PDB file of C-alpha atoms in Angstrom:
ATOM      1  CA  MET A   1     125.124 120.717 115.635  1.00 36.00           C
ATOM      2  CA  GLN A   2     125.315 117.425 113.892  1.00 41.00           C
ATOM      3  CA  SER A   3     122.746 114.864 114.396  1.00 47.00           C
ATOM      4  CA  PRO A   4     123.675 111.778 116.622  1.00 45.00           C
ATOM      5  CA  TYR A   5     122.249 109.626 113.837  1.00 47.00           C
ATOM      6  CA  VAL A   6     124.511 111.013 111.329  1.00 48.00           C
ATOM      7  CA  LYS A   7     127.640 110.516 113.606  1.00 46.00           C
ATOM      8  CA  HIS A   8     126.739 106.815 113.741  1.00 50.00           C
ATOM      9  CA  ARG A   9     126.098 106.385 109.976  1.00 52.00           C
ATOM     10  CA  ARG A  10     128.778 105.651 107.618  1.00 53.00           C
ATOM     11  CA  ASN A  11     126.564 105.141 104.574  1.00 74.00           C
ATOM     12  CA  ASP A  12     126.222 108.303 102.713  1.00 74.00           C
ATOM     13  CA  THR A  13     122.890 107.268 101.175  1.00 80.00           C
ATOM     14  CA  GLU A  14     121.449 106.505 104.641  1.00 83.00           C
ATOM     15  CA  VAL A  15     122.713 109.937 105.843  1.00 85.00           C
ATOM     16  CA  GLU A  16     121.017 111.659 102.812  1.00 88.00           C
ATOM     17  CA  LEU A  17     117.762 109.672 103.459  1.00 90.00           C
ATOM     18  CA  TRP A  18     117.913 110.667 107.175  1.00 90.00           C
ATOM     19  CA  PHE A  19     117.949 114.241 106.264  1.00 91.00           C
ATOM     20  CA  GLU A  20     115.058 113.790 103.823  1.00 93.00           C
ATOM     21  CA  PHE A  21     112.835 112.065 106.412  1.00 94.00           C
ATOM     22  CA  GLU A  22     113.964 114.773 109.005  1.00 93.00           C
ATOM     23  CA  GLU A  23     113.035 117.649 106.682  1.00 93.00           C
ATOM     24  CA  ILE A  24     109.482 116.200 105.985  1.00 95.00           C
ATOM     25  CA  LEU A  25     108.661 114.978 109.564  1.00 94.00           C
ATOM     26  CA  GLY A  26     110.208 118.103 111.155  1.00 91.00           C
ATOM     27  CA  SER A  27     107.990 120.502 109.422  1.00 89.00           C
ATOM     28  CA  GLU A  28     106.470 123.032 111.869  1.00 86.00           C
ATOM     29  CA  VAL A  29     103.164 123.286 110.108  1.00 89.00           C
ATOM     30  CA  THR A  30     102.216 120.372 107.968  1.00 93.00           C
ATOM     31  CA  VAL A  31     103.688 117.069 106.922  1.00 94.00           C
ATOM     32  CA  ASP A  32     103.692 116.669 103.307  1.00 95.00           C
ATOM     33  CA  MET A  33     102.184 113.450 102.815  1.00 96.00           C
ATOM     34  CA  GLU A  34     102.873 113.124  99.122  1.00 96.00           C
ATOM     35  CA  LYS A  35     106.519 113.533  99.691  1.00 96.00           C
ATOM     36  CA  LEU A  36     106.387 111.110 102.610  1.00 97.00           C
ATOM     37  CA  ARG A  37     104.770 108.348 100.774  1.00 97.00           C
ATOM     38  CA  LYS A  38     107.115 108.812  97.706  1.00 96.00           C
ATOM     39  CA  LEU A  39     110.249 108.617 100.049  1.00 96.00           C
ATOM     40  CA  SER A  40     108.799 105.845 102.116  1.00 97.00           C
ATOM     41  CA  CYS A  41     107.928 103.527  99.202  1.00 94.00           C
ATOM     42  CA  ASN A  42     111.696 102.555  98.828  1.00 91.00           C
ATOM     43  CA  GLY A  43     112.129 101.796 102.447  1.00 94.00           C
ATOM     44  CA  ILE A  44     111.901 103.647 105.814  1.00 96.00           C
ATOM     45  CA  LEU A  45     114.961 104.108 108.138  1.00 94.00           C
ATOM     46  CA  ALA A  46     114.407 102.126 111.273  1.00 93.00           C
ATOM     47  CA  GLU A  47     114.737 105.145 113.492  1.00 92.00           C
ATOM     48  CA  VAL A  48     111.680 106.876 112.105  1.00 96.00           C
ATOM     49  CA  ARG A  49     109.577 103.805 110.836  1.00 97.00           C
ATOM     50  CA  GLY A  50     107.291 103.946 113.838  1.00 96.00           C
ATOM     51  CA  GLN A  51     106.589 107.606 113.350  1.00 96.00           C
ATOM     52  CA  VAL A  52     106.143 107.379 109.573  1.00 97.00           C
ATOM     53  CA  TRP A  53     103.810 104.316 109.831  1.00 98.00           C
ATOM     54  CA  LYS A  54     101.507 106.353 112.069  1.00 97.00           C
ATOM     55  CA  PHE A  55     101.143 108.896 109.367  1.00 96.00           C
ATOM     56  CA  LEU A  56     100.733 106.275 106.584  1.00 97.00           C
ATOM     57  CA  LEU A  57      98.012 104.521 108.648  1.00 97.00           C
ATOM     58  CA  GLY A  58      96.181 107.674 109.300  1.00 95.00           C
ATOM     59  CA  ILE A  59      96.854 107.667 113.166  1.00 95.00           C
ATOM     60  CA  SER A  60      98.848 110.871 113.044  1.00 93.00           C
ATOM     61  CA  MET A  61      97.585 113.783 111.118  1.00 92.00           C
ATOM     62  CA  PRO A  62      99.630 115.913 108.722  1.00 91.00           C
ATOM     63  CA  ASP A  63      98.514 119.206 110.491  1.00 89.00           C
ATOM     64  CA  LYS A  64     100.968 119.725 113.273  1.00 82.00           C
ATOM     65  CA  TYR A  65      98.468 121.885 115.140  1.00 81.00           C
ATOM     66  CA  GLU A  66      96.098 118.896 115.545  1.00 81.00           C
ATOM     67  CA  GLU A  67      98.752 116.431 116.533  1.00 79.00           C
ATOM     68  CA  MET A  68      99.022 116.829 120.284  1.00 77.00           C
ATOM     69  CA  SER A  69      95.398 117.046 120.885  1.00 82.00           C
ATOM     70  CA  ARG A  70      94.636 114.098 118.480  1.00 85.00           C
ATOM     71  CA  ASP A  71      97.193 111.938 120.185  1.00 84.00           C
ATOM     72  CA  LYS A  72      95.714 112.697 123.650  1.00 86.00           C
ATOM     73  CA  ALA A  73      92.248 111.908 122.272  1.00 90.00           C
ATOM     74  CA  LEU A  74      93.374 108.541 120.918  1.00 91.00           C
ATOM     75  CA  HIS A  75      95.079 107.727 124.109  1.00 88.00           C
ATOM     76  CA  GLU A  76      91.923 108.448 125.916  1.00 90.00           C
ATOM     77  CA  PHE A  77      89.891 106.363 123.550  1.00 91.00           C
ATOM     78  CA  TYR A  78      92.237 103.452 123.961  1.00 91.00           C
ATOM     79  CA  SER A  79      92.090 103.831 127.699  1.00 89.00           C
ATOM     80  CA  SER A  80      88.284 103.693 127.654  1.00 91.00           C
ATOM     81  CA  LEU A  81      88.487 100.421 125.652  1.00 88.00           C
ATOM     82  CA  MET A  82      90.694  99.033 128.354  1.00 87.00           C
ATOM     83  CA  THR A  83      88.286  99.819 131.033  1.00 85.00           C
ATOM     84  CA  LYS A  84      85.442  98.224 129.272  1.00 79.00           C
ATOM     85  CA  SER A  85      87.532  95.042 128.188  1.00 76.00           C
ATOM     86  CA  LEU A  86      86.958  91.723 130.008  1.00 70.00           C
ATOM     87  CA  PHE A  87      90.558  90.697 129.527  1.00 69.00           C
ATOM     88  CA  SER A  88      89.808  86.986 129.653  1.00 69.00           C
ATOM     89  CA  GLN A  89      89.082  86.107 126.048  1.00 67.00           C
ATOM     90  CA  ASN A  90      91.505  83.650 124.567  1.00 78.00           C
ATOM     91  CA  ILE A  91      94.168  84.500 127.029  1.00 82.00           C
ATOM     92  CA  GLN A  92      95.835  81.105 127.313  1.00 85.00           C
ATOM     93  CA  GLN A  93      95.976  80.725 123.543  1.00 87.00           C
ATOM     94  CA  ILE A  94      97.524  84.073 123.161  1.00 87.00           C
ATOM     95  CA  LYS A  95     100.104  83.309 125.891  1.00 86.00           C
ATOM     96  CA  LEU A  96     101.010  80.028 124.131  1.00 87.00           C
ATOM     97  CA  GLU A  97     101.333  81.697 120.739  1.00 88.00           C
ATOM     98  CA  ILE A  98     103.447  84.460 122.211  1.00 87.00           C
ATOM     99  CA  VAL A  99     105.879  81.794 123.637  1.00 85.00           C
ATOM    100  CA  ARG A 100     105.832  80.142 120.020  1.00 86.00           C
ATOM    101  CA  TYR A 101     106.868  83.441 118.569  1.00 85.00           C
ATOM    102  CA  GLN A 102     109.479  84.168 120.925  1.00 82.00           C
ATOM    103  CA  ARG A 103     111.175  80.793 120.323  1.00 81.00           C
ATOM    104  CA  SER A 104     111.147  81.198 116.502  1.00 80.00           C
ATOM    105  CA  HIS A 105     112.229  84.956 116.682  1.00 78.00           C
ATOM    106  CA  SER A 106     114.997  84.985 119.173  1.00 71.00           C
ATOM    107  CA  GLU A 107     116.482  88.080 117.515  1.00 65.00           C
ATOM    108  CA  PHE A 108     113.378  90.025 118.615  1.00 68.00           C
ATOM    109  CA  GLU A 109     114.468  90.613 122.271  1.00 67.00           C
ATOM    110  CA  GLN A 110     111.930  93.101 123.243  1.00 66.00           C
ATOM    111  CA  PHE A 111     109.149  90.655 122.357  1.00 65.00           C
ATOM    112  CA  SER A 112     110.233  88.668 125.438  1.00 64.00           C
ATOM    113  CA  GLN A 113     110.151  91.484 127.891  1.00 72.00           C
ATOM    114  CA  LYS A 114     107.363  91.209 130.238  1.00 72.00           C
ATOM    115  CA  GLN A 115     105.941  94.655 129.758  1.00 75.00           C
ATOM    116  CA  ASN A 116     105.679  93.977 125.991  1.00 79.00           C
ATOM    117  CA  THR A 117     104.140  90.624 126.356  1.00 84.00           C
ATOM    118  CA  GLU A 118     101.411  92.027 128.544  1.00 85.00           C
ATOM    119  CA  LYS A 119     100.956  94.812 125.922  1.00 87.00           C
ATOM    120  CA  ILE A 120     100.371  92.119 123.287  1.00 89.00           C
ATOM    121  CA  GLU A 121      97.935  90.264 125.433  1.00 89.00           C
ATOM    122  CA  ARG A 122      95.812  93.434 126.039  1.00 90.00           C
ATOM    123  CA  VAL A 123      95.917  94.762 122.429  1.00 93.00           C
ATOM    124  CA  LEU A 124      94.934  91.393 121.032  1.00 92.00           C
ATOM    125  CA  GLN A 125      92.093  90.854 123.525  1.00 91.00           C
ATOM    126  CA  ILE A 126      90.748  94.401 122.815  1.00 92.00           C
ATOM    127  CA  PHE A 127      91.110  93.981 119.114  1.00 93.00           C
ATOM    128  CA  LEU A 128      89.295  90.647 119.055  1.00 90.00           C
ATOM    129  CA  GLU A 129      86.439  92.278 121.214  1.00 88.00           C
ATOM    130  CA  GLN A 130      86.057  95.210 118.958  1.00 89.00           C
ATOM    131  CA  GLU A 131      86.280  93.328 115.755  1.00 86.00           C
ATOM    132  CA  LYS A 132      84.145  90.523 117.030  1.00 85.00           C
ATOM    133  CA  GLN A 133      86.757  87.932 115.801  1.00 84.00           C
ATOM    134  CA  GLU A 134      88.016  84.593 116.972  1.00 85.00           C
ATOM    135  CA  PHE A 135      91.697  84.369 117.873  1.00 87.00           C
ATOM    136  CA  LYS A 136      93.979  82.981 115.206  1.00 87.00           C
ATOM    137  CA  SER A 137      97.712  82.244 115.828  1.00 87.00           C
ATOM    138  CA  GLU A 138      98.787  84.270 112.853  1.00 88.00           C
ATOM    139  CA  LEU A 139      97.507  87.370 114.507  1.00 91.00           C
ATOM    140  CA  ILE A 140     100.603  87.298 116.776  1.00 92.00           C
ATOM    141  CA  ASP A 141     102.784  87.409 113.601  1.00 92.00           C
ATOM    142  CA  MET A 142     100.681  90.227 112.242  1.00 94.00           C
ATOM    143  CA  LEU A 143     100.924  92.240 115.451  1.00 94.00           C
ATOM    144  CA  ALA A 144     104.717  91.696 116.014  1.00 92.00           C
ATOM    145  CA  PRO A 145     105.827  94.423 113.496  1.00 94.00           C
ATOM    146  CA  PHE A 146     103.754  97.029 115.307  1.00 95.00           C
ATOM    147  CA  VAL A 147     105.272  95.976 118.635  1.00 92.00           C
ATOM    148  CA  TYR A 148     108.680  96.261 117.084  1.00 91.00           C
ATOM    149  CA  VAL A 149     108.459  99.738 115.697  1.00 94.00           C
ATOM    150  CA  LEU A 150     105.999 101.504 118.073  1.00 94.00           C
ATOM    151  CA  GLU A 151     106.669 102.248 121.886  1.00 90.00           C
ATOM    152  CA  HIS A 152     103.178 103.176 123.125  1.00 92.00           C
ATOM    153  CA  GLU A 153     100.315 100.606 123.507  1.00 93.00           C
ATOM    154  CA  HIS A 154      97.637 102.769 122.143  1.00 95.00           C
ATOM    155  CA  ASP A 155      99.655 103.412 119.033  1.00 96.00           C
ATOM    156  CA  ILE A 156     100.301  99.683 118.532  1.00 96.00           C
ATOM    157  CA  PHE A 157      96.519  98.975 118.875  1.00 96.00           C
ATOM    158  CA  LEU A 158      95.520 101.817 116.536  1.00 96.00           C
ATOM    159  CA  CYS A 159      98.048 101.059 113.780  1.00 97.00           C
ATOM    160  CA  PHE A 160      97.216  97.327 114.106  1.00 97.00           C
ATOM    161  CA  GLN A 161      93.539  98.122 113.739  1.00 96.00           C
ATOM    162  CA  SER A 162      94.033 100.397 110.872  1.00 96.00           C
ATOM    163  CA  PHE A 163      96.250  97.856 108.990  1.00 96.00           C
ATOM    164  CA  HIS A 164      93.452  95.256 109.633  1.00 92.00           C
ATOM    165  CA  ASN A 165      90.937  97.724 108.095  1.00 91.00           C
ATOM    166  CA  LEU A 166      93.250  98.111 105.009  1.00 90.00           C
ATOM    167  CA  ILE A 167      93.194  94.342 104.592  1.00 89.00           C
ATOM    168  CA  GLU A 168      89.497  94.244 104.755  1.00 85.00           C
ATOM    169  CA  GLU A 169      89.032  97.062 102.176  1.00 83.00           C
ATOM    170  CA  SER A 170      91.436  95.266  99.850  1.00 77.00           C
ATOM    171  CA  GLY A 171      89.138  92.266  99.771  1.00 70.00           C
ATOM    172  CA  LEU A 172      91.898  90.091 101.167  1.00 69.00           C
ATOM    173  CA  GLY A 173      90.947  89.683 104.644  1.00 60.00           C
ATOM    174  CA  LYS A 174      87.808  87.463 104.341  1.00 61.00           C
ATOM    175  CA  GLN A 175      87.975  83.825 103.407  1.00 60.00           C
ATOM    176  CA  HIS A 176      85.143  84.141 100.677  1.00 58.00           C
ATOM    177  CA  HIS A 177      86.928  87.181  98.975  1.00 70.00           C
ATOM    178  CA  ILE A 178      90.446  85.887  99.036  1.00 79.00           C
ATOM    179  CA  HIS A 179      90.051  83.290  96.245  1.00 83.00           C
ATOM    180  CA  LYS A 180      89.764  86.145  93.507  1.00 86.00           C
ATOM    181  CA  PRO A 181      93.218  87.460  94.079  1.00 89.00           C
ATOM    182  CA  ILE A 182      94.693  83.885  94.607  1.00 91.00           C
ATOM    183  CA  SER A 183      93.020  82.801  91.352  1.00 92.00           C
ATOM    184  CA  LYS A 184      94.768  85.751  89.598  1.00 93.00           C
ATOM    185  CA  PHE A 185      98.090  84.901  91.354  1.00 95.00           C
ATOM    186  CA  LEU A 186      97.925  81.241  90.181  1.00 95.00           C
ATOM    187  CA  THR A 187      97.025  82.291  86.629  1.00 96.00           C
ATOM    188  CA  LEU A 188     100.221  84.496  86.442  1.00 97.00           C
ATOM    189  CA  PHE A 189     102.191  81.759  88.182  1.00 96.00           C
ATOM    190  CA  ARG A 190     101.203  79.217  85.680  1.00 96.00           C
ATOM    191  CA  TYR A 191     102.011  81.584  82.718  1.00 97.00           C
ATOM    192  CA  LEU A 192     105.227  83.088  83.963  1.00 97.00           C
ATOM    193  CA  LEU A 193     106.771  80.230  85.822  1.00 97.00           C
ATOM    194  CA  PRO A 194     105.345  77.064  84.207  1.00 97.00           C
ATOM    195  CA  GLU A 195     108.087  74.718  85.038  1.00 97.00           C
ATOM    196  CA  LEU A 196     107.895  75.621  88.794  1.00 96.00           C
ATOM    197  CA  TYR A 197     104.068  75.638  88.739  1.00 96.00           C
ATOM    198  CA  ALA A 198     104.015  72.090  87.250  1.00 95.00           C
ATOM    199  CA  HIS A 199     106.622  70.914  89.784  1.00 95.00           C
ATOM    200  CA  LEU A 200     104.689  72.210  92.829  1.00 95.00           C
ATOM    201  CA  GLU A 201     101.471  70.782  91.352  1.00 92.00           C
ATOM    202  CA  SER A 202     103.056  67.324  90.943  1.00 94.00           C
ATOM    203  CA  GLU A 203     104.242  67.413  94.526  1.00 91.00           C
ATOM    204  CA  GLY A 204     100.703  67.948  95.743  1.00 88.00           C
ATOM    205  CA  MET A 205     100.862  71.651  96.701  1.00 86.00           C
ATOM    206  CA  THR A 206      97.532  72.730  97.990  1.00 82.00           C
ATOM    207  CA  LEU A 207      95.683  76.034  98.132  1.00 85.00           C
ATOM    208  CA  ASN A 208      96.152  76.344 101.873  1.00 86.00           C
ATOM    209  CA  VAL A 209      99.846  77.380 101.340  1.00 88.00           C
ATOM    210  CA  TRP A 210      98.827  80.368  99.189  1.00 92.00           C
ATOM    211  CA  ILE A 211      95.900  81.315 101.505  1.00 89.00           C
ATOM    212  CA  CYS A 212      98.311  81.748 104.259  1.00 88.00           C
ATOM    213  CA  TRP A 213     100.714  83.761 102.021  1.00 93.00           C
ATOM    214  CA  PHE A 214      97.767  86.042 101.067  1.00 90.00           C
ATOM    215  CA  ARG A 215      95.671  86.437 104.347  1.00 86.00           C
ATOM    216  CA  PHE A 216      98.709  87.383 106.456  1.00 88.00           C
ATOM    217  CA  PHE A 217     101.006  89.169 103.973  1.00 94.00           C
ATOM    218  CA  LEU A 218     104.006  86.858 104.655  1.00 95.00           C
ATOM    219  CA  ALA A 219     104.145  88.041 108.293  1.00 94.00           C
ATOM    220  CA  ARG A 220     104.641  84.476 109.434  1.00 91.00           C
ATOM    221  CA  GLU A 221     106.872  83.120 106.440  1.00 94.00           C
ATOM    222  CA  LEU A 222     109.314  86.007 106.179  1.00 94.00           C
ATOM    223  CA  PRO A 223     111.910  87.003 108.811  1.00 92.00           C
ATOM    224  CA  LEU A 224     110.711  90.040 110.867  1.00 92.00           C
ATOM    225  CA  LEU A 225     113.111  92.669 109.269  1.00 93.00           C
ATOM    226  CA  CYS A 226     111.983  91.540 105.787  1.00 95.00           C
ATOM    227  CA  VAL A 227     108.332  91.977 106.799  1.00 96.00           C
ATOM    228  CA  LEU A 228     109.043  95.442 108.065  1.00 96.00           C
ATOM    229  CA  ARG A 229     110.683  96.538 104.680  1.00 96.00           C
ATOM    230  CA  LEU A 230     107.951  94.960 102.689  1.00 97.00           C
ATOM    231  CA  TRP A 231     105.199  96.649 104.577  1.00 97.00           C
ATOM    232  CA  ASP A 232     106.978 100.018 104.163  1.00 97.00           C
ATOM    233  CA  THR A 233     106.153  99.646 100.520  1.00 97.00           C
ATOM    234  CA  TYR A 234     102.661  98.254 100.933  1.00 97.00           C
ATOM    235  CA  LEU A 235     101.683 101.214 103.251  1.00 97.00           C
ATOM    236  CA  SER A 236     103.110 103.890 101.223  1.00 96.00           C
ATOM    237  CA  CYS A 237     102.746 103.078  97.379  1.00 94.00           C
ATOM    238  CA  ASP A 238      99.621 103.939  95.462  1.00 90.00           C
ATOM    239  CA  GLN A 239      99.150 100.155  94.628  1.00 91.00           C
ATOM    240  CA  GLY A 240      99.269  99.316  98.379  1.00 91.00           C
ATOM    241  CA  LEU A 241      98.381  95.832  99.183  1.00 92.00           C
ATOM    242  CA  GLN A 242      97.488  94.905  95.538  1.00 91.00           C
ATOM    243  CA  LEU A 243     101.326  94.658  94.985  1.00 94.00           C
ATOM    244  CA  HIS A 244     101.280  91.462  97.107  1.00 95.00           C
ATOM    245  CA  ILE A 245     100.268  89.109  94.166  1.00 95.00           C
ATOM    246  CA  TYR A 246     103.653  90.357  92.294  1.00 96.00           C
ATOM    247  CA  VAL A 247     105.725  90.175  95.424  1.00 97.00           C
ATOM    248  CA  CYS A 248     104.667  86.457  95.889  1.00 97.00           C
ATOM    249  CA  LEU A 249     105.520  85.855  92.250  1.00 97.00           C
ATOM    250  CA  ALA A 250     108.931  87.568  92.511  1.00 97.00           C
ATOM    251  CA  ILE A 251     109.823  85.469  95.584  1.00 97.00           C
ATOM    252  CA  LEU A 252     109.037  82.284  93.732  1.00 97.00           C
ATOM    253  CA  ASP A 253     111.068  83.466  90.892  1.00 97.00           C
ATOM    254  CA  GLN A 254     113.995  84.245  93.097  1.00 96.00           C
ATOM    255  CA  TYR A 255     114.009  80.744  94.549  1.00 97.00           C
ATOM    256  CA  LEU A 256     112.932  78.865  91.420  1.00 96.00           C
ATOM    257  CA  GLU A 257     116.097  76.700  91.024  1.00 96.00           C
ATOM    258  CA  HIS A 258     116.100  75.831  94.742  1.00 96.00           C
ATOM    259  CA  LEU A 259     112.306  74.823  94.765  1.00 97.00           C
ATOM    260  CA  LEU A 260     112.756  72.679  91.789  1.00 96.00           C
ATOM    261  CA  GLU A 261     115.185  70.469  93.754  1.00 96.00           C
ATOM    262  CA  LEU A 262     112.781  69.951  96.642  1.00 95.00           C
ATOM    263  CA  ASP A 263     110.023  67.444  97.220  1.00 93.00           C
ATOM    264  CA  ASP A 264     106.715  67.691  98.816  1.00 90.00           C
ATOM    265  CA  THR A 265     107.651  68.004 102.528  1.00 91.00           C
ATOM    266  CA  ASP A 266     110.682  70.238 101.958  1.00 95.00           C
ATOM    267  CA  ILE A 267     108.752  72.462  99.692  1.00 95.00           C
ATOM    268  CA  ARG A 268     106.171  73.074 102.383  1.00 93.00           C
ATOM    269  CA  VAL A 269     108.779  73.777 104.997  1.00 94.00           C
ATOM    270  CA  PHE A 270     110.675  76.160 102.745  1.00 96.00           C
ATOM    271  CA  LEU A 271     107.453  78.205 101.755  1.00 95.00           C
ATOM    272  CA  GLY A 272     106.370  78.286 105.377  1.00 93.00           C
ATOM    273  CA  HIS A 273     109.798  79.584 106.608  1.00 92.00           C
ATOM    274  CA  LEU A 274     111.318  81.761 103.910  1.00 95.00           C
ATOM    275  CA  PRO A 275     115.036  82.713 104.330  1.00 93.00           C
ATOM    276  CA  GLU A 276     116.071  86.364 104.693  1.00 93.00           C
ATOM    277  CA  LEU A 277     115.902  88.094 101.376  1.00 93.00           C
ATOM    278  CA  ASP A 278     116.682  91.579  99.839  1.00 93.00           C
ATOM    279  CA  VAL A 279     113.213  92.964  99.489  1.00 93.00           C
ATOM    280  CA  ASP A 280     114.479  95.828  97.329  1.00 91.00           C
ATOM    281  CA  GLN A 281     115.565  93.282  94.740  1.00 89.00           C
ATOM    282  CA  LEU A 282     112.076  91.781  94.339  1.00 85.00           C
TER     283      LEU A 282
END
């Protein structure tokens, strides 16, 4: 019997890709992580992205015999966190930032649904309690991709937490560590795109713009679907989050001519709200 997915796909490449993902994920014994990572590096089909991200982030285990028991254990773990949580921390700030995100991402319809906004509030509050962090508005932008691709609340929390741990391990998550990769980025920027570097410097571009680009991996600056495609590569390729320096340079190179025509205020607006782009061409 032909897959419903195949019936609705006209692109032969996507149909072939679907069968490749289906073969790997449908294994009865073990998911071949090497094959899954290699296939995912060039982009994950929307229909399986949530399932694949769970494997890439270590939430789902390759051994299928462990899958059901592990998922049950993780669900119970998250339920225990919900029981212990005070659910009062930063709630008004979180609600305001959810509204802000809704207004700027009208295409993300499920983000506006009450059950999902409540999920976001709970997940963020538990995350902040567990990580002993203060709330930052950018966390909404960082969480949104997981809300978009995952259905169950415990999966959203666990994948979000795992991604946060990857950022911490990369050295890009802490203010006092982030200056080293930004320094490398600026050195390459000055060498590879000297005209644009000089222009931005003459227009008073500050370090804060690049700190935002690096700390939150363009989650706020790029359209959501571009973020999903970009993070497919970050989560699956060997270089992982270290690719981010070169992605940022590629974006600047792609919009070089446009940026050279802008002045201070327009540059800041553009770099803070990037247009939709073809991530595969970066």
